[in-house]
XYZ file of C-alpha atoms in Angstrom:
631
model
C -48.572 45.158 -65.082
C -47.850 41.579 -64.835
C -44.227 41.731 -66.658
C -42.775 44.102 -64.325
C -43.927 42.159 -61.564
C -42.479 39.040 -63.393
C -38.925 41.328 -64.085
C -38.781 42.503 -59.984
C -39.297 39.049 -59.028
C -36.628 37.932 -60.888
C -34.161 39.917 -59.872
C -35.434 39.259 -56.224
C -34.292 35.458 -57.388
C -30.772 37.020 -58.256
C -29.959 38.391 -55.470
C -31.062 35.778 -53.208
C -28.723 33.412 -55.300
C -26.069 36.132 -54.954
C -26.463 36.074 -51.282
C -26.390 32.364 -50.880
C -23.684 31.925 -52.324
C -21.940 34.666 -50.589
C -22.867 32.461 -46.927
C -22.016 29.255 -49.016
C -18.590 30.584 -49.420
C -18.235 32.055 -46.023
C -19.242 28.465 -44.521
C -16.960 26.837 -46.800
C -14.354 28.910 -45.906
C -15.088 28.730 -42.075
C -15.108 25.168 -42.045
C -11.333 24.933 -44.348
C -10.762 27.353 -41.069
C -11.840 25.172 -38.859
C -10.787 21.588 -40.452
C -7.041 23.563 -40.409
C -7.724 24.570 -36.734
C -8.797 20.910 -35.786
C -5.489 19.092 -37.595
C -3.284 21.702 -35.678
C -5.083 21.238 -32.442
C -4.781 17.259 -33.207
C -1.499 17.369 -33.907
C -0.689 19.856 -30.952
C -2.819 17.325 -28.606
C -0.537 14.558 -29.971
C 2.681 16.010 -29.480
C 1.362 16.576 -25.509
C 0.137 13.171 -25.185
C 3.934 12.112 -26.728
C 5.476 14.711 -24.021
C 3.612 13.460 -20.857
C 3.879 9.907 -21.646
C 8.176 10.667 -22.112
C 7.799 12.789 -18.757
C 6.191 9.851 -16.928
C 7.832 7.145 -18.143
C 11.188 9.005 -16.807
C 9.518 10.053 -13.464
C 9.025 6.136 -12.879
C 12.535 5.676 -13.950
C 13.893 8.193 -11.574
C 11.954 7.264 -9.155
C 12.995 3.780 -9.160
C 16.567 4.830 -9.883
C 16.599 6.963 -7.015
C 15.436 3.980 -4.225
C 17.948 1.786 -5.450
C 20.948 4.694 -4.989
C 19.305 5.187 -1.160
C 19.617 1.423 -0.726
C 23.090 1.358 -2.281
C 24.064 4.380 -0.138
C 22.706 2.833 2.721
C 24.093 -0.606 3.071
C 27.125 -0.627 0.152
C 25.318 -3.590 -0.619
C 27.110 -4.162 -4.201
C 30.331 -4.507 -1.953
C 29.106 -6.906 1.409
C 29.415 -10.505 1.289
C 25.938 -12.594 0.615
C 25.471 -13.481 3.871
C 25.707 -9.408 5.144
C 22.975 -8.981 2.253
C 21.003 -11.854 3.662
C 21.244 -10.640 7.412
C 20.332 -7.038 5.683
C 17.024 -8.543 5.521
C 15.495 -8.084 8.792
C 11.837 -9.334 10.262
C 9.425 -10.566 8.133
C 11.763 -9.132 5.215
C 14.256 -12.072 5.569
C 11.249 -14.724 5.897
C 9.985 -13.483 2.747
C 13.052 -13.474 1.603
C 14.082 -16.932 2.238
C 11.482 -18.622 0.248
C 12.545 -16.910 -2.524
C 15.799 -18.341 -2.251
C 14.373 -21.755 -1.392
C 12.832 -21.568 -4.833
C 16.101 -20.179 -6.322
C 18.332 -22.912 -5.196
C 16.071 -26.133 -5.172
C 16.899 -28.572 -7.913
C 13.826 -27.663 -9.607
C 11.003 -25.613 -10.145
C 8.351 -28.497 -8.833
C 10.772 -29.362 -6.488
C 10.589 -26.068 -4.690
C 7.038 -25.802 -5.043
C 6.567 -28.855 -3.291
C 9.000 -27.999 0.140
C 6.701 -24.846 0.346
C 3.582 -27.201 0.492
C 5.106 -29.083 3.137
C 7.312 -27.666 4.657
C 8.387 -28.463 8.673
C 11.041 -25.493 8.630
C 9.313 -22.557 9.515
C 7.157 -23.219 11.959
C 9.078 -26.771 13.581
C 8.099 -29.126 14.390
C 4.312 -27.938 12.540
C 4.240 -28.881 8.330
C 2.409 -26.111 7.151
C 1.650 -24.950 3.548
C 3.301 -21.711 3.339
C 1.426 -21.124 -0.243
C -1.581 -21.237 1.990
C -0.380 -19.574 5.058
C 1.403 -16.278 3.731
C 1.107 -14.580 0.220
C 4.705 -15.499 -1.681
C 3.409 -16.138 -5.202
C 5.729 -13.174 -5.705
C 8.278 -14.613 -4.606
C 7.353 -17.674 -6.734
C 6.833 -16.049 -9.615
C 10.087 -14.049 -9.398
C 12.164 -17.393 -8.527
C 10.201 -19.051 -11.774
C 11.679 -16.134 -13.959
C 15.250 -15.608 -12.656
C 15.438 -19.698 -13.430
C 13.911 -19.745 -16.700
C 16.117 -17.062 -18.870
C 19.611 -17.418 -19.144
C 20.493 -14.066 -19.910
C 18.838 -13.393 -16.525
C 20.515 -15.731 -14.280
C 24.102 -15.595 -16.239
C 24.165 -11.266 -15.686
C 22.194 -10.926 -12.204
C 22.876 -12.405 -8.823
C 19.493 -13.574 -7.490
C 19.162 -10.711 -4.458
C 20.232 -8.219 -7.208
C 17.027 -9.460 -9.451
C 15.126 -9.654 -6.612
C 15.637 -5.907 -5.100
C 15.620 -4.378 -8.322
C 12.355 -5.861 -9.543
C 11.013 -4.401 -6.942
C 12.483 -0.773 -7.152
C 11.110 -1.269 -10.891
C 7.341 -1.764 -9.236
C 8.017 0.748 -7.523
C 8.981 3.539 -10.442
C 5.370 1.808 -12.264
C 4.178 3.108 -8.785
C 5.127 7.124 -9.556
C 3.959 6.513 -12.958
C 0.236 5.412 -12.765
C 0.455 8.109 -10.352
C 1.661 10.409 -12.823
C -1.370 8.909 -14.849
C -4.193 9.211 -12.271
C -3.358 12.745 -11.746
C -3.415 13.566 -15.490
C -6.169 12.183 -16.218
C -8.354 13.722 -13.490
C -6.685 17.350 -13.952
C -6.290 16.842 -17.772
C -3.139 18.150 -17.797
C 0.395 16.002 -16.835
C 1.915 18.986 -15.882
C -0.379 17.888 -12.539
C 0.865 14.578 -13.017
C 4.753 15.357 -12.207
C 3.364 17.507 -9.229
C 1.824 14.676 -7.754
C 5.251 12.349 -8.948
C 7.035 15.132 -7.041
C 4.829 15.044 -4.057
C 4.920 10.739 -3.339
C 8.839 11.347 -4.335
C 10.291 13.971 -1.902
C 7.647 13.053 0.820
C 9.315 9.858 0.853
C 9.510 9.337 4.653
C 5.946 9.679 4.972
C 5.011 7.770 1.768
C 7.165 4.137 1.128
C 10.026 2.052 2.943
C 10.912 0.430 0.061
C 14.403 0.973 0.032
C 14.981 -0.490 3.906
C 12.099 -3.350 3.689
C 12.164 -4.532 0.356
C 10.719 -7.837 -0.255
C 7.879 -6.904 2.790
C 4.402 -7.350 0.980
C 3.870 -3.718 0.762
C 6.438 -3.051 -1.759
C 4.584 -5.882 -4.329
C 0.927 -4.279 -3.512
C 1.364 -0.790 -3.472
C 2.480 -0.670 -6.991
C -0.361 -2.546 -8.163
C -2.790 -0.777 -5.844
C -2.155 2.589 -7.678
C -2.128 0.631 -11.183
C -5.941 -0.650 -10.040
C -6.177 3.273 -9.307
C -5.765 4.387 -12.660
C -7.463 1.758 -14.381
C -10.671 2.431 -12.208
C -10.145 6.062 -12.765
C -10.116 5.459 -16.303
C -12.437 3.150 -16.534
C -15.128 5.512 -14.296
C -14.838 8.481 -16.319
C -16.739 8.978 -18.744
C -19.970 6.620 -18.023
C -23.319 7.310 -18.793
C -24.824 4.414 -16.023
C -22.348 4.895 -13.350
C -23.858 2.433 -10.587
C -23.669 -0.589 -13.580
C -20.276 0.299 -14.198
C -19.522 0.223 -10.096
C -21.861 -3.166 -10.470
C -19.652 -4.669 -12.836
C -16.506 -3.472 -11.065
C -17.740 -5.155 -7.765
C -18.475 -8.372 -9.426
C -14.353 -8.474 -11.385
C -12.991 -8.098 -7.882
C -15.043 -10.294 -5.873
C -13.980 -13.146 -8.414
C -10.836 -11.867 -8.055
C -10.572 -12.523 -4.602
C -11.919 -15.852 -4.494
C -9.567 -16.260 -7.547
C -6.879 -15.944 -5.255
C -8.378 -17.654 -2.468
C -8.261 -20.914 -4.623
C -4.842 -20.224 -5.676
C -4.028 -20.193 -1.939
C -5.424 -23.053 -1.321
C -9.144 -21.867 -0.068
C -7.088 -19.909 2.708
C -10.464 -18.991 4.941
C -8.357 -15.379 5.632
C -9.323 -14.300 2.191
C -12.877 -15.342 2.404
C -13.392 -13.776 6.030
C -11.466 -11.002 5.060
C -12.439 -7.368 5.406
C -12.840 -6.662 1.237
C -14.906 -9.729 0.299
C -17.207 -8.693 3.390
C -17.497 -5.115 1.779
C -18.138 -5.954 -1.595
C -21.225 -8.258 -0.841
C -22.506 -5.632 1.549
C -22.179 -2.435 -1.270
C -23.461 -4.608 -4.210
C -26.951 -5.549 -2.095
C -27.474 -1.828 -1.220
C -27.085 -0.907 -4.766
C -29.694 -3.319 -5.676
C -31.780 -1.733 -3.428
C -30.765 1.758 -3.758
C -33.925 3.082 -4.868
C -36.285 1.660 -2.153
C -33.528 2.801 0.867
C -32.451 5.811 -0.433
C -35.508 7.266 -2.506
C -35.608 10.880 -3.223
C -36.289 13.227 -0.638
C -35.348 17.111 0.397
C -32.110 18.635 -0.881
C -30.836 17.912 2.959
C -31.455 14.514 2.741
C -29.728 14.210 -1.142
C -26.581 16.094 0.465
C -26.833 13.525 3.160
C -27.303 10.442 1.569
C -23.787 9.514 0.710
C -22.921 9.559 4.307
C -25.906 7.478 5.327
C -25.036 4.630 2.262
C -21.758 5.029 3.629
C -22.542 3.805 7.275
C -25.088 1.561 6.215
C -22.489 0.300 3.859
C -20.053 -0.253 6.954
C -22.459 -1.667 9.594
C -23.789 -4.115 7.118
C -20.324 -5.481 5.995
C -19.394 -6.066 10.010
C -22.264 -7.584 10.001
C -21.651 -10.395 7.024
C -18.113 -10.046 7.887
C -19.482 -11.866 11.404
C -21.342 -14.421 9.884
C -18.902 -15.493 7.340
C -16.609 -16.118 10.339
C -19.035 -17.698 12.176
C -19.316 -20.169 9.144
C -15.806 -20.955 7.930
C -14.784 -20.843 12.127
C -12.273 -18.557 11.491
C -10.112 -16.739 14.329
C -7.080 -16.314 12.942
C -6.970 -12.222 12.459
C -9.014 -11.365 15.939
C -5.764 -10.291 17.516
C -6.661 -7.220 14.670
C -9.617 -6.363 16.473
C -7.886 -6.913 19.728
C -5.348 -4.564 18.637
C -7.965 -1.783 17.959
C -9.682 -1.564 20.554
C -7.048 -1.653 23.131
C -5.665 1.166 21.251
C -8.740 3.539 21.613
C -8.867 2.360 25.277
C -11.388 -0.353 25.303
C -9.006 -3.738 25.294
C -7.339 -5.263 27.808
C -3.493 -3.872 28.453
C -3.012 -7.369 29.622
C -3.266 -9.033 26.547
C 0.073 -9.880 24.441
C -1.124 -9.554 20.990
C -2.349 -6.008 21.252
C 0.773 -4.766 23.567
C 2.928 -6.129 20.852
C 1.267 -3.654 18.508
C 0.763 -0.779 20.603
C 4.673 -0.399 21.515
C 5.023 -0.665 17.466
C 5.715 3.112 16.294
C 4.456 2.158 12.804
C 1.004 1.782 14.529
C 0.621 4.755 16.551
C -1.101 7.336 15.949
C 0.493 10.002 14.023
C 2.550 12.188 15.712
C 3.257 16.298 15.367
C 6.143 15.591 13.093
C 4.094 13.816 10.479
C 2.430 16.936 9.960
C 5.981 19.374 9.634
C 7.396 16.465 7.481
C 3.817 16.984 4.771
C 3.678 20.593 5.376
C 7.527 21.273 4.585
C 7.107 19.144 1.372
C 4.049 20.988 0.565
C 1.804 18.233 0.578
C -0.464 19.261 3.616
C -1.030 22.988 2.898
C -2.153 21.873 -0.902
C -4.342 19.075 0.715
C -6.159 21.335 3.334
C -6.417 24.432 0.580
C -7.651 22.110 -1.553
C -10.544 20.502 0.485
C -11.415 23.651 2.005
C -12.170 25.372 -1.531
C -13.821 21.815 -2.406
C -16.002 21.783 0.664
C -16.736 25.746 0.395
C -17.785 25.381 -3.385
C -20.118 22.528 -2.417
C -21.659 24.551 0.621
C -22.391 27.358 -1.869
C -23.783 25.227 -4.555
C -26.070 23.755 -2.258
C -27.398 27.027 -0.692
C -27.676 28.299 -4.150
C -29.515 25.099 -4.702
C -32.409 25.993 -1.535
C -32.428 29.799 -2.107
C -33.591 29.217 -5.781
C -35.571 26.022 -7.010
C -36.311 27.038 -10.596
C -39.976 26.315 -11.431
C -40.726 23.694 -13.824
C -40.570 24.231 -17.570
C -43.602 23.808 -20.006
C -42.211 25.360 -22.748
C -40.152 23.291 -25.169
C -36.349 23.734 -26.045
C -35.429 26.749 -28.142
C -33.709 24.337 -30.668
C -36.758 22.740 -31.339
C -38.833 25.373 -31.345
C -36.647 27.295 -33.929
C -34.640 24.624 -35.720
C -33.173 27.074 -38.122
C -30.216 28.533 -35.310
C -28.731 25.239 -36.045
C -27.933 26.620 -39.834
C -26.289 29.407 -37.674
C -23.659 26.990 -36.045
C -20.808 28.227 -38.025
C -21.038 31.977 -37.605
C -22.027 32.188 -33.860
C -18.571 29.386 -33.345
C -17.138 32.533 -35.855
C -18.659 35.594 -34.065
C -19.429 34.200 -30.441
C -16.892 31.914 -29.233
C -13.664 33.443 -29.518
C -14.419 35.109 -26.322
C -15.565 32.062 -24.940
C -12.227 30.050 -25.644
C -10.469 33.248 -24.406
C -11.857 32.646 -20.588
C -11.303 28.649 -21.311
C -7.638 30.277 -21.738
C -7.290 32.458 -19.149
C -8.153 29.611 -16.941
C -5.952 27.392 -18.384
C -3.119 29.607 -18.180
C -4.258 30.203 -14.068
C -4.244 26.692 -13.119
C -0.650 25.826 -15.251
C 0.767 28.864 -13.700
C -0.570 27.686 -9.965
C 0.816 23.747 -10.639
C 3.958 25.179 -11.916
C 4.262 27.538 -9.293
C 3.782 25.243 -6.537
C 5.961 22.563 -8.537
C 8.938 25.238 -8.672
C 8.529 25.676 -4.701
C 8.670 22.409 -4.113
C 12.035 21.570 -6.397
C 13.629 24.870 -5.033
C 12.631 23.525 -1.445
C 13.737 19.976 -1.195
C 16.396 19.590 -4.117
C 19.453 20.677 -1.756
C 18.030 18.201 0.546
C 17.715 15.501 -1.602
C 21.296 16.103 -3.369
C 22.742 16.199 0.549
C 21.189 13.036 1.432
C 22.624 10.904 -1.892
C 25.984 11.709 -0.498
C 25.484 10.454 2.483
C 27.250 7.000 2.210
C 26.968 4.644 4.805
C 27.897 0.740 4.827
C 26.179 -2.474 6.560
C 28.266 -3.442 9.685
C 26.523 -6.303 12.320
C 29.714 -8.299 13.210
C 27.940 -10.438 15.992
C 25.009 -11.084 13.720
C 27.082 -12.651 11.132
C 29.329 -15.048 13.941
C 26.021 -15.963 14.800
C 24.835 -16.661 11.435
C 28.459 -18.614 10.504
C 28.784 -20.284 14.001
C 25.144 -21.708 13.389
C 25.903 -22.781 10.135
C 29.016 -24.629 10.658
C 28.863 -25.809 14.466
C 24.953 -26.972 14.251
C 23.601 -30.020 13.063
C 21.076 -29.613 9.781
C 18.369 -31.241 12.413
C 18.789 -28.613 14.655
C 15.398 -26.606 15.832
C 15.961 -23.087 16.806
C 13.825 -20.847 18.986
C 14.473 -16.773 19.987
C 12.813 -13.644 19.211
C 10.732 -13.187 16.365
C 12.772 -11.047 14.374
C 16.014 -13.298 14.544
C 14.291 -16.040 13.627
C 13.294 -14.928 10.015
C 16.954 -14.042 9.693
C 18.711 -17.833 10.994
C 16.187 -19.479 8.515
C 17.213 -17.744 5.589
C 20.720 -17.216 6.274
C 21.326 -20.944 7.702
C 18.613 -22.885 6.316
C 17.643 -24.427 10.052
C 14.147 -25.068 11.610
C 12.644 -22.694 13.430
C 10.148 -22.607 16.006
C 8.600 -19.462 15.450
C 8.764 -16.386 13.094
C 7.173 -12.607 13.039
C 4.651 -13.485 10.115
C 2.225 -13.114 13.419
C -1.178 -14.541 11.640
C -1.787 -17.094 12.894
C -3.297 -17.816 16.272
C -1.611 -21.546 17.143
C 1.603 -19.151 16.446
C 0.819 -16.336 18.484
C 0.232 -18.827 21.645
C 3.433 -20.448 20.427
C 5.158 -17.145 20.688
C 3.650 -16.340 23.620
C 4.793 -19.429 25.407
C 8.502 -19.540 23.558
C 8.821 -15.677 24.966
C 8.695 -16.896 28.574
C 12.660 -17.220 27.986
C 12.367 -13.489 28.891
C 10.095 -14.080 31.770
C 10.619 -15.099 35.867
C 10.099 -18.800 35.199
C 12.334 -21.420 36.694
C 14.315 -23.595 34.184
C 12.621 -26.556 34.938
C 9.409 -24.898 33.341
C 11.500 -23.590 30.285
C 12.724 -26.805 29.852
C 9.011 -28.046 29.788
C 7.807 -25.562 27.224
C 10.640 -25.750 25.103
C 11.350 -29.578 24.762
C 7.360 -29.761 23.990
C 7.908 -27.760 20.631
C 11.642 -30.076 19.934
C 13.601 -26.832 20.852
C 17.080 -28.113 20.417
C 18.779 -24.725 20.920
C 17.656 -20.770 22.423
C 19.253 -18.263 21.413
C 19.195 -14.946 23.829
C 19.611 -11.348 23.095
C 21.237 -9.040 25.885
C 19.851 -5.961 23.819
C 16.160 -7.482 24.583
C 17.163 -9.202 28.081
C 19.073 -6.007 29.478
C 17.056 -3.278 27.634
C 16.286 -0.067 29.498
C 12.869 0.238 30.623
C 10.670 2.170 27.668
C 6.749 2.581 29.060
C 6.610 -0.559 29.650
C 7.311 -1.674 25.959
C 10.014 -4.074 27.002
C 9.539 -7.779 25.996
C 10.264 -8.386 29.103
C 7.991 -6.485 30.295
C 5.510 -7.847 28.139
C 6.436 -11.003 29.328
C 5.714 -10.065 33.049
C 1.937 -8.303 31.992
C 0.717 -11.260 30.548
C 2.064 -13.157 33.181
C 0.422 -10.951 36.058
C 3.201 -9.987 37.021
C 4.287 -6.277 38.211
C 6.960 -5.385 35.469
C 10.549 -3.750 36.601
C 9.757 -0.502 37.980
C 6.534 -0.052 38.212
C 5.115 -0.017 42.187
C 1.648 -1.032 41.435
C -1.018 -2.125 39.102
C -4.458 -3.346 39.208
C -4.432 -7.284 38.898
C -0.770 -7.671 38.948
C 1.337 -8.936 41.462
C 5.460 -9.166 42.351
C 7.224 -11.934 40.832
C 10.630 -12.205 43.434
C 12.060 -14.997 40.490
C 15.002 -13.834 38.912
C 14.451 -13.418 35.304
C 15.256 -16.475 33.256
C 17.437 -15.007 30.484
C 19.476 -13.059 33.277
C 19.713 -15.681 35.700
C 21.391 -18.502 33.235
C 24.421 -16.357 32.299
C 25.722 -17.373 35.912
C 25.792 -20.926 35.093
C 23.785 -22.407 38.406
C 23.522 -26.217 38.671
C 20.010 -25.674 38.225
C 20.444 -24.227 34.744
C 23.345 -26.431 33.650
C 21.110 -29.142 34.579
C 19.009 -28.507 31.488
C 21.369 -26.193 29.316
C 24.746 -25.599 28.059
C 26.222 -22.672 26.699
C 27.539 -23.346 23.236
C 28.102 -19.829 21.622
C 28.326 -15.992 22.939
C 29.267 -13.121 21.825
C 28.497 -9.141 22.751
C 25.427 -9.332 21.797
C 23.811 -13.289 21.442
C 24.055 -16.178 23.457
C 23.268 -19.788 22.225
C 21.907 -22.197 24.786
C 21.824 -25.937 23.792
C 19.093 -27.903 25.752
C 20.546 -31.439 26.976
């Protein structure tokens, strides 16, 4: 009895052999399957990551390409003479602007380092350090490399380098928006969607091409650049509040990194950011004990309360770092603010100045048509309706059912021996999982191509239209101010006028000025305030006063500012006549303003009274300026 037990027992043996090596060969010849499906799917996730990098290294291209042609188109500025390009430059562009050149032409590099240190043109008869005072280490920088390379400075005029370093910032702009957007969708197909949005939505998205060298067009590039390294650098991390730790700490030391290279300007350190970052890293060490855990309400609201608490705090070390360093220079911000939500004073200069400023309105209707005709808006509200409904329903999902707590241990370690299964349930099961992963792929590439076809079909006739629009740069009495000033004025001469032309006769003449529209500092706002009474009902014998105390040696006057039609009171002028107390033209009555029966000052001279020729003489006029010389 014992043999055939011993025989049936051995071919039990057999065929369990014969059966394990049946699943040895299937698994081997699953996983060949699969090592062949994982080099194809490298290689295939290769060639994509070759494609999208090609498709957004040419949307920066023709981004940057296509600002430049706008610019071109705009101004023929390849064809104007240098001092057209110069005058081009208008406001705060042409102060900017000007130290660049400074740098450019001074007989060295230290040399021109040095006359920005101390330097007694801008603000006349003040020496201020303009390192310090504004942010130009761009324009520094840029000087430093246009002087250093020979192939640079042999093939490029320095305006040309200038302009189109920027339009190059501004192509790495589209691009590491190209990147953000790929790597948060996982696809680039997204990423020349969003290219295409910031492109064609151009209005409502960059100046570059009119304001070039304003600080904007040097930040914003490396503002989305910060965005995509963040976004990179946040995505996949197991302790996310370290990683914000550690990302709070870099930039605080890289603000006070640039305070010191500013020369400890007190703006940075009682600026806005530095307060923030101090405020968000001390809740975060005490994130557990404020914001413990509590009811689902209370987790959906806790990012809202961190958020305020984040915000009132920051005001509140925001105060007391001003209170410390004394600094007042940016409270005409806060001024500005609240008069605009109707709880300043209309009175005050500053904030008017502002307020009658388009740029800082409110946005208007028109805004909104612009977005929604280049499809930005409708994909922006879909999108954060669907966002906020999905989070709505996951959270009432979340309070309807509370699963209870488990006891029992995982299924994987309760029966180890599914993991030998690995290979036939990838065989068997998920085929028909990688089939919906499909389906869904194919959905959202067919919706981003879909919308991305819209948009071209939408705005490419308009785009092609406006690149043959050609236009060219004509200010005739701008440039015979600019050459009369230049040739008829001594090199000593001190200039004062309106803002804007100031920045302009510095850089195109190379004369002191008395003030200028960089408008952060508060010794230069009174300044302004005072030089602006030109356009006010003062006699000339308190003119005089005010402008022989700052060396004024010459005023220049602008008939489009001194004879400008009433606008809601947004007039300089009129300004003028508010801060005064005074009742401005046409308007009956106000509360604490009275009539001023003085003839205006910049009016009034044009006559040439005794009383004016006592103090000035007219030296230069044309259409539109008029230069007074005071005696």
């Amino acid at each position: 009895m014992s043999e055939p037990r011993h025989r049936h027992k051995k071919r039990s043996t057999t065929n369990g052999q014969k059966k394990q090596t049946q699943i040895s060969n299937t698994a081997e010849s699953s996983v060949d399957a699969q090592t062949g499906s994982t080099l194809l799917w490298n290689l295939i996730w290769l060639v994509s990551i070759a494609l999208g990098a090609s498709v957004c290294c040419i949307c920066g291209w023709k981004h940057a390409r296509y600002m430049a042609q706008l610019h071109e188109n705009y101004l023929w500025f390849t064809n104007i003479k240098e001092l057209e390009r110069e005058i081009s430059f208008r406001t705060e562009s042409g102060l900017y602007y000007s130290y660049y050149k400074q740098m450019v032409n001074a007989p060295s590099i230290m040399e021109g380092i040095n006359s920005l240190t101390d330097d007694n043109l801008t603000e006349f008869p003040s020496t201020i350090n303009v390192i310090e005072r504004m942010n130009i280490y761009q324009e520094i920088i840029l000087a430093t490399i246009y002087r250093s390379f020979t192939v640079i400075h042999k093939n490029f005029l320095p305006v040309f380098f200038y302009i189109h370093t920027i339009f190059s910032l501004h192509g790495a702009l589209v691009s590491s928006l190209f990147v953000t957007a790929w790597m948060l969708s996982e696809s680039w197909l997204t990423g020349i969607l969003a290219a295409c949005f910031y492109i064609f939505n151009r209005l409502d998205t960059t100046r570059v091409e009119y304001v070039i060298p304003l600080r904007e067009s040097f930040s914003l590039p490396f503002l989305w650049l910060q965005v995509a390294a963040i976004s990179y650098y946040l995505r996949w991390k197991t302790n996310p509040v370290l990683s914000v730790k550690v990302m709070l700490v870099i930039e605080l030391c890289n603000l006070l990194l640039v305070c010191v290279m500013q020369f400890c300007s007190p703006m940075i350190l009682g600026s806005l950011a530095v307060s923030f970052i101090i405020s968000f890293m001390i809740l975060l060490m005490f994130k557990n004990y404020l914001f413990s855990a509590g009811g689902s309400f209370y987790q959906l609201s806790k990012v809202s309360i961190f958020s305020l608490a984040s915000l009132v705090l920051m005001v509140a070390i925001n105060k007391l770092i001003k209170v410390i360093i004394v600094l007042d220079a940016d409270e005409h911000i806060f001024k500005f603010l609240l008069t605009k939500f109707g709880l300043g004073s209309y009175t005050d200069f500053d904030s008017q100045l502002y307020l009658c400023n388009g740029a800082f309105g409110f946005l208007e209707w028109d805004t909104f048509v612009r977005l929604t005709n280049g499809f930005v808006f409708p994909v922006y509200a879909v999108g954060h309706v669907v966002l906020l409904v999905l989070m709505l329903v996951s959270c009432f999902k979340k309070w309807r059912h509370k699963s209870p707590t488990s006891n029992y241990r995982p299924l994987l370690f309760a029966r180890p021996e599914i993991a030998f299964h690995t290979e036939f349930l990838q065989l068997d099961v998920l085929p028909n999982a990688n089939h919906s992963k499909s389906v869904v792929f194919l959905f959202r590439h067919f919706v981003i191509g879909s919308i991305l076809a819209s948009l071209l079909y939408t705005v490419l006739p308009g785009v092609y239209k406006e690149l043959e629009d050609l236009k060219e740069f004509w200010d005739p009495d701008t440039v015979d101010l600019m050459e009369w000033i230049k040739t008829n004025s001594a090199p000593t001469a001190a200039f004062s006028g309106s803002m804007q032309l100031m920045a302009g006769v510095k850089l195109c003449t190379g004369r002191a000025i008395n003030n200028h529209p960089h408008y952060e500092h508060k010794l230069l706002r009174q300044k302004t305030k005072m030089i602006y009474q030109i356009y006010g009902r003062k006699p000339p014998e308190d003119i005089y006063k005010i402008l022989t105390h700052y060396k004024t040696t010459h005023i220049i006057l602008e008939d489009s500012i001194c004879l400008a039609p009433s606008r809601n009171g947004c007039r300089t002028p009129d300004l003028v006549d508010v801060v005064n107390g005074e009742l401005p033209d046409g308007v009956s009555h106000r509360d604490g303003l009275v009539r001023n029966q003085h003839p205006r000052f910049c009016n009034e001279i044009r006559k040439g009274a005794k009383r004016y020729t006592k103090y000035f003489r007219l030296v230069f006029e044309n259409r539109t300026f008029r230069v007074y010389q005071l005696l």
